XYZ file of C-alpha atoms in Angstrom:
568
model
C 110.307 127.723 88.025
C 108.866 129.756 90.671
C 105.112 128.705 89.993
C 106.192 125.113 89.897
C 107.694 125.431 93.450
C 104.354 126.973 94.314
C 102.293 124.777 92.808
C 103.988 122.024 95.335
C 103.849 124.451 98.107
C 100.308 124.477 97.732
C 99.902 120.505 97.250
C 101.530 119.738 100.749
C 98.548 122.290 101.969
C 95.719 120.229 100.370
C 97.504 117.517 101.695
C 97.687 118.797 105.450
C 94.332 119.976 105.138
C 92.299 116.634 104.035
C 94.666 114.479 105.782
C 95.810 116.491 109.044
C 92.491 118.125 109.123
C 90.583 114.998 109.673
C 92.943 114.362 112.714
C 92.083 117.624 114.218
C 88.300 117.922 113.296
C 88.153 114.237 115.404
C 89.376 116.219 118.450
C 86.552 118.331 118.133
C 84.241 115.433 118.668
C 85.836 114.251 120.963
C 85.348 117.336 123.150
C 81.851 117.412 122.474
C 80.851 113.424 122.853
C 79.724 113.815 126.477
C 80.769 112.296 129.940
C 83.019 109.106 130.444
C 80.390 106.815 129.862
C 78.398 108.252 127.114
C 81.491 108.801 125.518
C 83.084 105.854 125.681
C 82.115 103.850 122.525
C 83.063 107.473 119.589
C 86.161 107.937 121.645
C 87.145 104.172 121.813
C 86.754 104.857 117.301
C 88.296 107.899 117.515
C 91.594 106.351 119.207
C 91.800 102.717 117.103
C 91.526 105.493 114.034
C 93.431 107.791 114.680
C 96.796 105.831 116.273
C 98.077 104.861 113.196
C 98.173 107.873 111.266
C 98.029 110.955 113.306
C 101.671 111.649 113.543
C 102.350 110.466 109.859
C 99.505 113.269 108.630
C 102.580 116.003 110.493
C 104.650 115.517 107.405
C 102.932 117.325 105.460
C 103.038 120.217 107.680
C 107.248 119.629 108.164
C 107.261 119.594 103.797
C 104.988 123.048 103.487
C 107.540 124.568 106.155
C 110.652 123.376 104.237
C 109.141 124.500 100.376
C 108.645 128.281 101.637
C 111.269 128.510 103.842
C 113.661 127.663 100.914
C 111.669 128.440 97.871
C 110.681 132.072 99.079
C 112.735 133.038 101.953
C 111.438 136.496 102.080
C 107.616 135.365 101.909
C 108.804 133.027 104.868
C 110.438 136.322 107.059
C 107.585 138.731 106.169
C 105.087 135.780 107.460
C 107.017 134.434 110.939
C 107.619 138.240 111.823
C 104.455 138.974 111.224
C 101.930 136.214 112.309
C 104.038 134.391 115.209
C 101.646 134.641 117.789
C 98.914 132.404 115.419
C 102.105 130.472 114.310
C 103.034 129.258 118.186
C 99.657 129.116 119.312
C 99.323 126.278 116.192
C 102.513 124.503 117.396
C 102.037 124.163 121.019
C 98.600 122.895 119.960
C 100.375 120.106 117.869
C 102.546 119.457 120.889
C 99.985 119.673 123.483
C 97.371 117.746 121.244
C 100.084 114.660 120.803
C 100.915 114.486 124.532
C 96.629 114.289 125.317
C 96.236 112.014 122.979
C 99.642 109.576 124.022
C 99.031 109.856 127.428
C 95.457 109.225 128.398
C 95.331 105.878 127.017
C 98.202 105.299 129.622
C 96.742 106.280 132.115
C 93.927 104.958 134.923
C 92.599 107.265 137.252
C 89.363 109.398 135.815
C 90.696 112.510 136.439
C 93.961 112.581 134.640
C 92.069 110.698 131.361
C 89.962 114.066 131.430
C 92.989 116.494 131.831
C 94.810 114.758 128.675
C 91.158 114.284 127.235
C 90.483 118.145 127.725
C 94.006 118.948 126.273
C 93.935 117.068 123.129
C 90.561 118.062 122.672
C 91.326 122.015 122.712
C 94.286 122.054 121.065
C 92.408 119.944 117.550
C 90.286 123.008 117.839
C 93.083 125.698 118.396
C 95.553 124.792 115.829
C 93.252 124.915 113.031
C 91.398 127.930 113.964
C 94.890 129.290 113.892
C 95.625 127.715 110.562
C 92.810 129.323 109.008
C 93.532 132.764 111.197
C 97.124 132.665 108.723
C 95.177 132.089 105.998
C 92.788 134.911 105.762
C 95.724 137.268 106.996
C 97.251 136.365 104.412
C 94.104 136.554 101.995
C 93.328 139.837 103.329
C 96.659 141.866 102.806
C 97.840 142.131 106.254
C 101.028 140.900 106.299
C 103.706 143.596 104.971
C 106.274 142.506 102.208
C 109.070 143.913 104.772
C 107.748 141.809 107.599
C 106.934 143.146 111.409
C 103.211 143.953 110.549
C 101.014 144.299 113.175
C 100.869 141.258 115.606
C 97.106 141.541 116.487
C 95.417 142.824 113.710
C 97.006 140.497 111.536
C 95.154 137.902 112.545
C 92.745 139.092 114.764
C 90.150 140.738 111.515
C 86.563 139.604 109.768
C 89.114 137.532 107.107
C 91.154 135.429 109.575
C 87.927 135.013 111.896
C 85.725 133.519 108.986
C 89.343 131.800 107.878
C 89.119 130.142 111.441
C 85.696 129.154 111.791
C 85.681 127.642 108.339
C 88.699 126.085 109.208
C 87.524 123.977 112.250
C 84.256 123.176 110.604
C 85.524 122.081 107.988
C 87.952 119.759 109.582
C 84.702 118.877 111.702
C 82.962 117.641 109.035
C 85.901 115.678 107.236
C 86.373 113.938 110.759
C 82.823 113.026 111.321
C 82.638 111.651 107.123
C 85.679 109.185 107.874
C 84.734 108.010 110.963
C 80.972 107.266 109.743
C 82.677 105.434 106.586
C 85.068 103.331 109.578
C 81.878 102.795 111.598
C 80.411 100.642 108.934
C 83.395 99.019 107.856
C 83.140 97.821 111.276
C 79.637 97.081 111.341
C 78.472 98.669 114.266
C 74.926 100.728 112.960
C 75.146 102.546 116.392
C 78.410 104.704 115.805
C 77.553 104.387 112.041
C 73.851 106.583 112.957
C 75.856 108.499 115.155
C 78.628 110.072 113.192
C 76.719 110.135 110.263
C 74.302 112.693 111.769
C 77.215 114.595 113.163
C 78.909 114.506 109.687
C 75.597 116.078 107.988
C 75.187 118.795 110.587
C 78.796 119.786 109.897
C 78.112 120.110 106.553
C 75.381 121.856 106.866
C 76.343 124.159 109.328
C 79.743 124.536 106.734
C 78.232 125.158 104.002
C 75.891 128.037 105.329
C 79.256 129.766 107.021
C 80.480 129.462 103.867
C 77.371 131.263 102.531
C 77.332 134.488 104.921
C 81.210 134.505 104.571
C 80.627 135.789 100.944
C 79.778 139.178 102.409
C 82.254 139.165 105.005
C 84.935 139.095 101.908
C 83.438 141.231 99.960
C 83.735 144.001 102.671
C 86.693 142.696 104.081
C 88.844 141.149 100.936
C 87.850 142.666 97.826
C 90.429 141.418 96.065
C 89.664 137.630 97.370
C 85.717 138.433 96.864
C 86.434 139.913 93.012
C 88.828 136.665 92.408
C 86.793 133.714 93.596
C 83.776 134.932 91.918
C 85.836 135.264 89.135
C 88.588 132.642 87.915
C 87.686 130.648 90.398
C 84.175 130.373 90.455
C 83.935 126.962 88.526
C 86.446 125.631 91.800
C 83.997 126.938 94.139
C 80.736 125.164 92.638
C 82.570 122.032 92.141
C 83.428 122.441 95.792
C 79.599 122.925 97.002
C 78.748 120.238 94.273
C 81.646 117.488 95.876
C 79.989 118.659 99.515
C 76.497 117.992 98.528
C 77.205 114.638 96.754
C 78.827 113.762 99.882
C 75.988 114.218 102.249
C 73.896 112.155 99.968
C 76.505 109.474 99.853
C 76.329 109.611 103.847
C 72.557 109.043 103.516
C 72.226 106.783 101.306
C 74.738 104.489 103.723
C 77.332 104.271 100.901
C 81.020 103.662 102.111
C 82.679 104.097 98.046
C 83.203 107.923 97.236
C 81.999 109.207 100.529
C 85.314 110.175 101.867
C 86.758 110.848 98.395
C 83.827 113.697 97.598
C 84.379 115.238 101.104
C 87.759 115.576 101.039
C 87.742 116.806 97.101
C 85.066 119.443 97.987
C 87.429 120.817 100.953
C 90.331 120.430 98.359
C 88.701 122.325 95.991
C 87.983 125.097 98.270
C 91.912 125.445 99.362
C 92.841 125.097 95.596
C 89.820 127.911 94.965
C 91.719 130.032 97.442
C 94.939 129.626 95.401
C 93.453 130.663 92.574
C 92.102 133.913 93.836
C 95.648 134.596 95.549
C 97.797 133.974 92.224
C 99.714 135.428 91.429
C 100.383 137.019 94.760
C 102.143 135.061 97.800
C 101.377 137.680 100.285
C 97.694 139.217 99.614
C 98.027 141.797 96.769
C 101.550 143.046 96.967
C 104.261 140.782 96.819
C 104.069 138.025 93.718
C 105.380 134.529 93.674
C 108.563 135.737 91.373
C 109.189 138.589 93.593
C 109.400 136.574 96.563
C 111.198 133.609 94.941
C 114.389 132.345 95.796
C 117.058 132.621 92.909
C 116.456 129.407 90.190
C 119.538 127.545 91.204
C 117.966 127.275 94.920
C 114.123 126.640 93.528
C 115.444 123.753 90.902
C 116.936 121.948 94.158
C 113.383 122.613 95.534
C 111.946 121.348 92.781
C 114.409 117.925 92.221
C 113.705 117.293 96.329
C 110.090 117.804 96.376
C 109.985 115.122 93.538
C 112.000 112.585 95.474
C 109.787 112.843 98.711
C 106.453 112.934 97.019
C 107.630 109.498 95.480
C 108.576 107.963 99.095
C 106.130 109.834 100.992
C 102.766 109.139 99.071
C 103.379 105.588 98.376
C 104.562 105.226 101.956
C 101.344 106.963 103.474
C 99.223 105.047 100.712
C 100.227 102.083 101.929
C 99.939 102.844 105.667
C 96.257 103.702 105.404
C 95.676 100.537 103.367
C 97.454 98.855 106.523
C 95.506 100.371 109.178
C 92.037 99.894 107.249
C 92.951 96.184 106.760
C 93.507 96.167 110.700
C 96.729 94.765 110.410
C 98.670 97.787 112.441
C 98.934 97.210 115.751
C 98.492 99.747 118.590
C 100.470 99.023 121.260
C 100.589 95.053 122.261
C 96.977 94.496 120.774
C 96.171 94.301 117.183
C 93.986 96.552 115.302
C 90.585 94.316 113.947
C 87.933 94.586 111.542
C 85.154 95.696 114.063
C 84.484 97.102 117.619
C 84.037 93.763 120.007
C 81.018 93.349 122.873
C 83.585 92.287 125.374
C 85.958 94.791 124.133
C 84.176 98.285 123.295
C 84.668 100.528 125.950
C 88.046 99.566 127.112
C 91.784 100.129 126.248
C 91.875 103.372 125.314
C 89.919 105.877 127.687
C 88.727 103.114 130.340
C 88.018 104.800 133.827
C 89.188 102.900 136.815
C 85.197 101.711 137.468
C 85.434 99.484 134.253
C 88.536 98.255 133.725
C 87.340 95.390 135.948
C 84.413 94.512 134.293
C 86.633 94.706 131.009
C 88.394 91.879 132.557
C 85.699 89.791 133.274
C 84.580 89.842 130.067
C 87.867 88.916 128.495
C 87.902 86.325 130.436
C 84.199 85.352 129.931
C 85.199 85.422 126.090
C 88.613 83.190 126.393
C 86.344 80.519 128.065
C 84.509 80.232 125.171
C 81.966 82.301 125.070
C 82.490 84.200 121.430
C 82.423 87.660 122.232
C 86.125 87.338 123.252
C 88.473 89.805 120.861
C 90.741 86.561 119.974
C 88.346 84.772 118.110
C 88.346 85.029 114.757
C 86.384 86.469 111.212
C 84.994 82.795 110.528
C 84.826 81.804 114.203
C 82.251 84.185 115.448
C 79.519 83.144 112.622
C 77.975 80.588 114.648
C 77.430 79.871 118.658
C 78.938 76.265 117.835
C 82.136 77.162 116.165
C 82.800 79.630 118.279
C 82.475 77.375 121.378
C 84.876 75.325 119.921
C 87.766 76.982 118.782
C 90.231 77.921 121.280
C 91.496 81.331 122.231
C 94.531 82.745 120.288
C 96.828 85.320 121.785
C 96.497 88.768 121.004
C 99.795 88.737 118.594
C 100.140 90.949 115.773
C 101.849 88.324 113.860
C 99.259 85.641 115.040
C 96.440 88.000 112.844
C 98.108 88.646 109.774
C 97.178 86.125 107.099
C 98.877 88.026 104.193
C 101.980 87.073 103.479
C 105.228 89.325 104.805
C 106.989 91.904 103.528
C 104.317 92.795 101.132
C 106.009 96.278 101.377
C 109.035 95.177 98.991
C 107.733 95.790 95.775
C 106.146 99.312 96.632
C 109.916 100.043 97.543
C 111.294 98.418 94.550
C 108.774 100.340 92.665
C 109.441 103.710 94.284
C 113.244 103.533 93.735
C 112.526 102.153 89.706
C 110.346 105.439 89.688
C 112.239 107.724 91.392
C 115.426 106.691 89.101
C 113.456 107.505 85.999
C 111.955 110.904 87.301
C 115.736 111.957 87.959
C 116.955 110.275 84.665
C 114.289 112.281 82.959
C 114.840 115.516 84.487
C 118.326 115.791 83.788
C 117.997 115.126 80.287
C 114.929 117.620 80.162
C 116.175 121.205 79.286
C 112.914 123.537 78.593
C 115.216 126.773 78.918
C 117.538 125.563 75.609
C 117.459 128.275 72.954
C 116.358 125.550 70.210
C 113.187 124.294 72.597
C 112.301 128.250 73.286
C 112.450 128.749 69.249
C 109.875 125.719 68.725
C 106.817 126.348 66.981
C 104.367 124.920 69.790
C 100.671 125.020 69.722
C 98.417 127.077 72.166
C 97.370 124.519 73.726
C 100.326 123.083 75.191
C 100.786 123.719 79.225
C 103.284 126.023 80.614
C 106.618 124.581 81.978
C 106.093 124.021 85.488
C 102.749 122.127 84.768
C 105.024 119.309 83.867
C 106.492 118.530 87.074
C 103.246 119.636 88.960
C 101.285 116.358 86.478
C 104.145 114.231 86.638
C 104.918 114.106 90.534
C 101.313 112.309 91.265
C 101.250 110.285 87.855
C 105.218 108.604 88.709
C 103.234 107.680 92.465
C 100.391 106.340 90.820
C 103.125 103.933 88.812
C 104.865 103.263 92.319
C 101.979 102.203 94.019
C 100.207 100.765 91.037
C 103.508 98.186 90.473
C 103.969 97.473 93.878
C 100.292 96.092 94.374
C 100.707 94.433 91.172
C 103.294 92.794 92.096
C 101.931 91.829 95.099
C 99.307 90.091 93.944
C 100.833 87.703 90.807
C 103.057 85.148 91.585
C 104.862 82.969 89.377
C 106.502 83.789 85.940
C 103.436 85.774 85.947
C 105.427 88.237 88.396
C 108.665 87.831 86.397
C 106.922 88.797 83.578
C 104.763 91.596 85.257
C 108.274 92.998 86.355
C 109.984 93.283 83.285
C 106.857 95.303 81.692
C 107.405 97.609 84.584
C 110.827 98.272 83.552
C 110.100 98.427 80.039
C 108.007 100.809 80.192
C 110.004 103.183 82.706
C 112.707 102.883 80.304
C 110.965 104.075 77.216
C 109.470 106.832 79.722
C 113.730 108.099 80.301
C 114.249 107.380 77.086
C 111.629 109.869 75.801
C 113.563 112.824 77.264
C 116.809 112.004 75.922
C 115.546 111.147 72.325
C 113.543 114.634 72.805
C 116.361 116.979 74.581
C 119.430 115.482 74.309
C 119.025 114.659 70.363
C 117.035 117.481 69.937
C 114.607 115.905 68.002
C 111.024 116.564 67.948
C 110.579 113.313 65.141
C 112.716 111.001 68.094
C 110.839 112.219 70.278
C 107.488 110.941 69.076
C 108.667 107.959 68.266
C 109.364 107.603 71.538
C 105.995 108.095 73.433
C 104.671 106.379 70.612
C 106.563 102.928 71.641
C 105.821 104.353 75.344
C 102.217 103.975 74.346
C 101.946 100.571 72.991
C 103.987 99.431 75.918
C 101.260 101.433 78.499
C 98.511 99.419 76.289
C 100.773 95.889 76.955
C 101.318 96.853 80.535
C 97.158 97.887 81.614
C 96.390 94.522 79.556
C 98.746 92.832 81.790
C 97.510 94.348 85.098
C 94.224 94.372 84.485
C 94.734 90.212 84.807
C 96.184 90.856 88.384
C 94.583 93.726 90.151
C 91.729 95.458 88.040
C 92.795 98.282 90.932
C 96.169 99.425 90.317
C 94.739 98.641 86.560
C 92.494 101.818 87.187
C 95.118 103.466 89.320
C 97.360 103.185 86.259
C 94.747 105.016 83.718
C 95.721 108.426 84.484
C 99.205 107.996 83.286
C 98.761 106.598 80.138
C 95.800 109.028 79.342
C 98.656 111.626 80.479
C 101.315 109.856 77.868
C 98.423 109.944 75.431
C 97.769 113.791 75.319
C 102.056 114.167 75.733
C 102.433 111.995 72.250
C 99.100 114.192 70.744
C 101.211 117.510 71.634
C 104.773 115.950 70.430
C 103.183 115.214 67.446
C 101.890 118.875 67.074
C 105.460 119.941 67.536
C 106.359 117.736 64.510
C 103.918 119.161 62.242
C 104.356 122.988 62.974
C 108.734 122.097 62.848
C 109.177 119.896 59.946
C 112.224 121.577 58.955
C 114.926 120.051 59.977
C 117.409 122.291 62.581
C 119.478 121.513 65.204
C 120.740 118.585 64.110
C 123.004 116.208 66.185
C 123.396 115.969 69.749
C 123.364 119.101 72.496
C 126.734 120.209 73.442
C 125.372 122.258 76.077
């Protein structure tokens, strides 16, 4: 149980890191993009990207402090009373960075956009240098199982320095991929040219840090050095591997994969690190068991981490869709597809000098002009049309040409999912004497790899339904429905026939119908959304292997025992 609670520890850090990390590593270009008016057009992308999702990436952060806190209470003491000075530094960056970042698109006079400017620019770099400070404490040793190590050294050492560095460069880089992928989406080649040489420096420059940090671990970490050249060597060259296909993707001007292989090569540098720490929490002295809280306390951990992966991913899944639609608005003005003439350069961080000449161009455009924000996708193909069609207010409502409350079937989907994850896990019982006495091949995955596969594969069913449903209409949506539930039945049902009759031969039965019913419901989808078709694939490959192991169990126990149904 204690692993499993790690193992979700560890995916809220990936999480912060390629999400959060992107937020911060955009701060750092924005510190670096030059004067008001050099600056104007990558900090006018940075805002419209960042406004929808900065303080959504936080969570993440909130669910890594909850999971230690109450998973491994004494991991959580030996860590706050030892690194607080990187720990508050970190925060009051988060603070400081959200009050930049709100208030200099409110305000107007030069100098106070540059104050906010300045602090949300520092504090993106701070609070992951400080991030990455903890970490390499932490990698290194120097944090005490008792707590109240040394406040300076602890984070102030060759590990925690190269921990920072790598840190902000790497959030560098992931900031400069997205924002050259957003550039094109929006069309504009000069932002596109000019992130996208930003984004291969910072891999570059990453990847060579990366390089002379070897030698800084092997003097500094042994441990670390022995283990990531060890188990986790094949993590680390998929990492470089993921980074280098990503800088060709980024040359080659291709928007599919590019942000996918940069964030899976920093992912699989943070899962490396894991790797090389396990089974340790702290360094090379205090393990995950050691440190756990008592199994009562971790399966609560365990039940709520479950529940808010299913309404947080979905939720976050769809608000990026949202925002890269341009359907979130920012304020009283709508989020588009593309950067306007009239409009790049104002709104957010517009100096007093140009807000009038931003006017007179809005108004240039509303006469009729066509470079006028209001006009719309089909109006602005040609001079004529666009002459001709009259200006619409700036209305987030007035935009939107999906239809509403497309977010009811993701919710009706993440509750159907969520009720069969808890129906499942209550009927699930891998401590029972009969289960431990199983003859089970070697090949089957230890307990908490269960609930670390199945927390992403029920999300993928959440959001894979609610786009589905989204799309058909009709009895075809009836119809689409009802296969949903089908199939989450037979996927409760599996446990129960499994645990509860303790049955292996029920049991395989079971996935076997689950199967056929995965086969009915891809066939089905596949008509709708080839997407959530592929976004579906994972968990019936993952019900595939689960019926190949239940049927193991059947062959190696075909005596019948424990007959009839658990009584405890």
């Amino acid at each position: 149980m204690a692993e499993l609670v790690a193992v979700f520890l560890f995916i809220g850090v990936v999480a912060y890191a390629v999400l959060g990390g992107a937020d911060f590593g955009a701060g750092f270009w924005d510190l670096i993009a030059g004067g008001a008016k050099r600056g104007r057009e990558p900090r006018h992308l940075i805002d419209v990207s960042l406004a929808p999702v900065w303080e959504a990436n936080h969570t993440w952060l909130i669910y890594c402090l909850v999971v230690l806190w109450t998973g491994f209470p004494s991991a959580f003491a030996a860590i706050t009373t030892t690194l607080y000075i990187p720990l508050i530094l970190a925060l009051l960056g988060i603070v400081l960075r959200g009050a930049g970042f709100a208030f200099r698109k409110a305000t107007v006079r030069t100098e106070e956009q540059r104050l906010y400017g300045a602090a949300f620019a520092l504090s993106s770099i701070l609070t992951p240098y400080c991030f990455g400070a903890i970490a390499g404490g932490l990698a290194s040793g120097r944090v005490p199982t008792a707590g109240n190590g040394d406040a300076i050294s602890s984070w102030v050492n060759p590990s925690s320095i190269l921990g920072g560095i790598l840190a902000v460069l790497a959030c560098s880089y992931l900031a400069a991929t997205y924002l050259t992928v957003e550039a094109l989406h929006r069309d504009d080649q000069k932002l596109y040219r000019y992130y996208r040489d930003r984004a291969i420096a910072a891999g570059a420059v990453t990847g060579a840090v990366s390089i002379a940090g070897i030698f800084v671990l092997q003097a500094d970490s042994p441990r670390l050095f022995d283990r990531l050249s060890g188990p986790a060597l094949p993590l680390v060259v998929l990492a470089a591997v993921g980074g280098l296909v990503g800088l060709a993707l980024l040359w080659a001007r291709r928007t599919v994969g590019t942000r996918v292989a940069a964030a899976g090569a920093v992912a699989l540098v943070i899962i490396g690190w894991g790797v090389a720490q396990t089974p340790y929490l702290l360094g090379t002295h205090l393990s995950i068991t050691e440190a756990a809280a008592p199994n009562a306390a971790l399966a609560v951990v365990v039940g709520v981490a479950i529940v808010a992966g299913l309404l947080i991913v979905p939720s976050l899944l769809l608000l990026f869709r949202l925002s890269g639609r341009g359907v979130v608005g920012v304020g009283d003005r709508p989020f588009r597809s593309s950067v306007r003439e009239g409009e790049r350069g104002s709104g957010e961080g517009v100096t007093e000098g140009d807000r009038d000449a931003a006017s007179k161009a809005a108004d240039r455009s509303s006469a009729g002009r066509g470079t006028g924000a209001a006009l719309t996708k089909g109006a602005r193909s040609t001079g004529a049309k666009t002459a001709r069609t009259p200006a619409v207010p700036l209305d987030p409502t007035a935009v939107r040409s999906e239809p509403r409350h497309r977010w009811v079937p993701y919710a009706l989907c993440a509750g159907a999912v969520t009720a069969t994850a808890v129906a499942g896990a209550r009927a699930t019982r891998p401590d029972a004497r009969w289960y431990r006495e199983l003859n089970t091949p070697d090949w089957q995955p230890p307990p908490w790899a269960f609930g670390a596969v199945w927390t992403p594969l029920y999300a993928s069913v959440a959001v894979a339904g609610g786009r589905a449903l989204n799309a058909a209409r009709g009895p075809e949506r009836k119809a689409l429905a009802g296969e949903f539930a089908a199939n989450l039945a037979l996927n409760a049902g599996w446990s129960n026939l499994f645990f509860r009759l303790r049955s292996p031969l029920a049991g395989l039965v079971g996935t076997l119908l689950l199967d056929a019913s995965n086969i009915r419901l891809l066939a089905r989808v596949a008509r709708t959304d080839r997407k959530a078709a592929v976004t579906l694939l994972p968990y019936a490959a993952w019900c595939a292997y689960a019926t190949c192991l239940n049927a193991s169990i059947v062959a190696r126990n075909h005596e019948p025992r424990h007959r009839g149904p658990a009584k405890s």
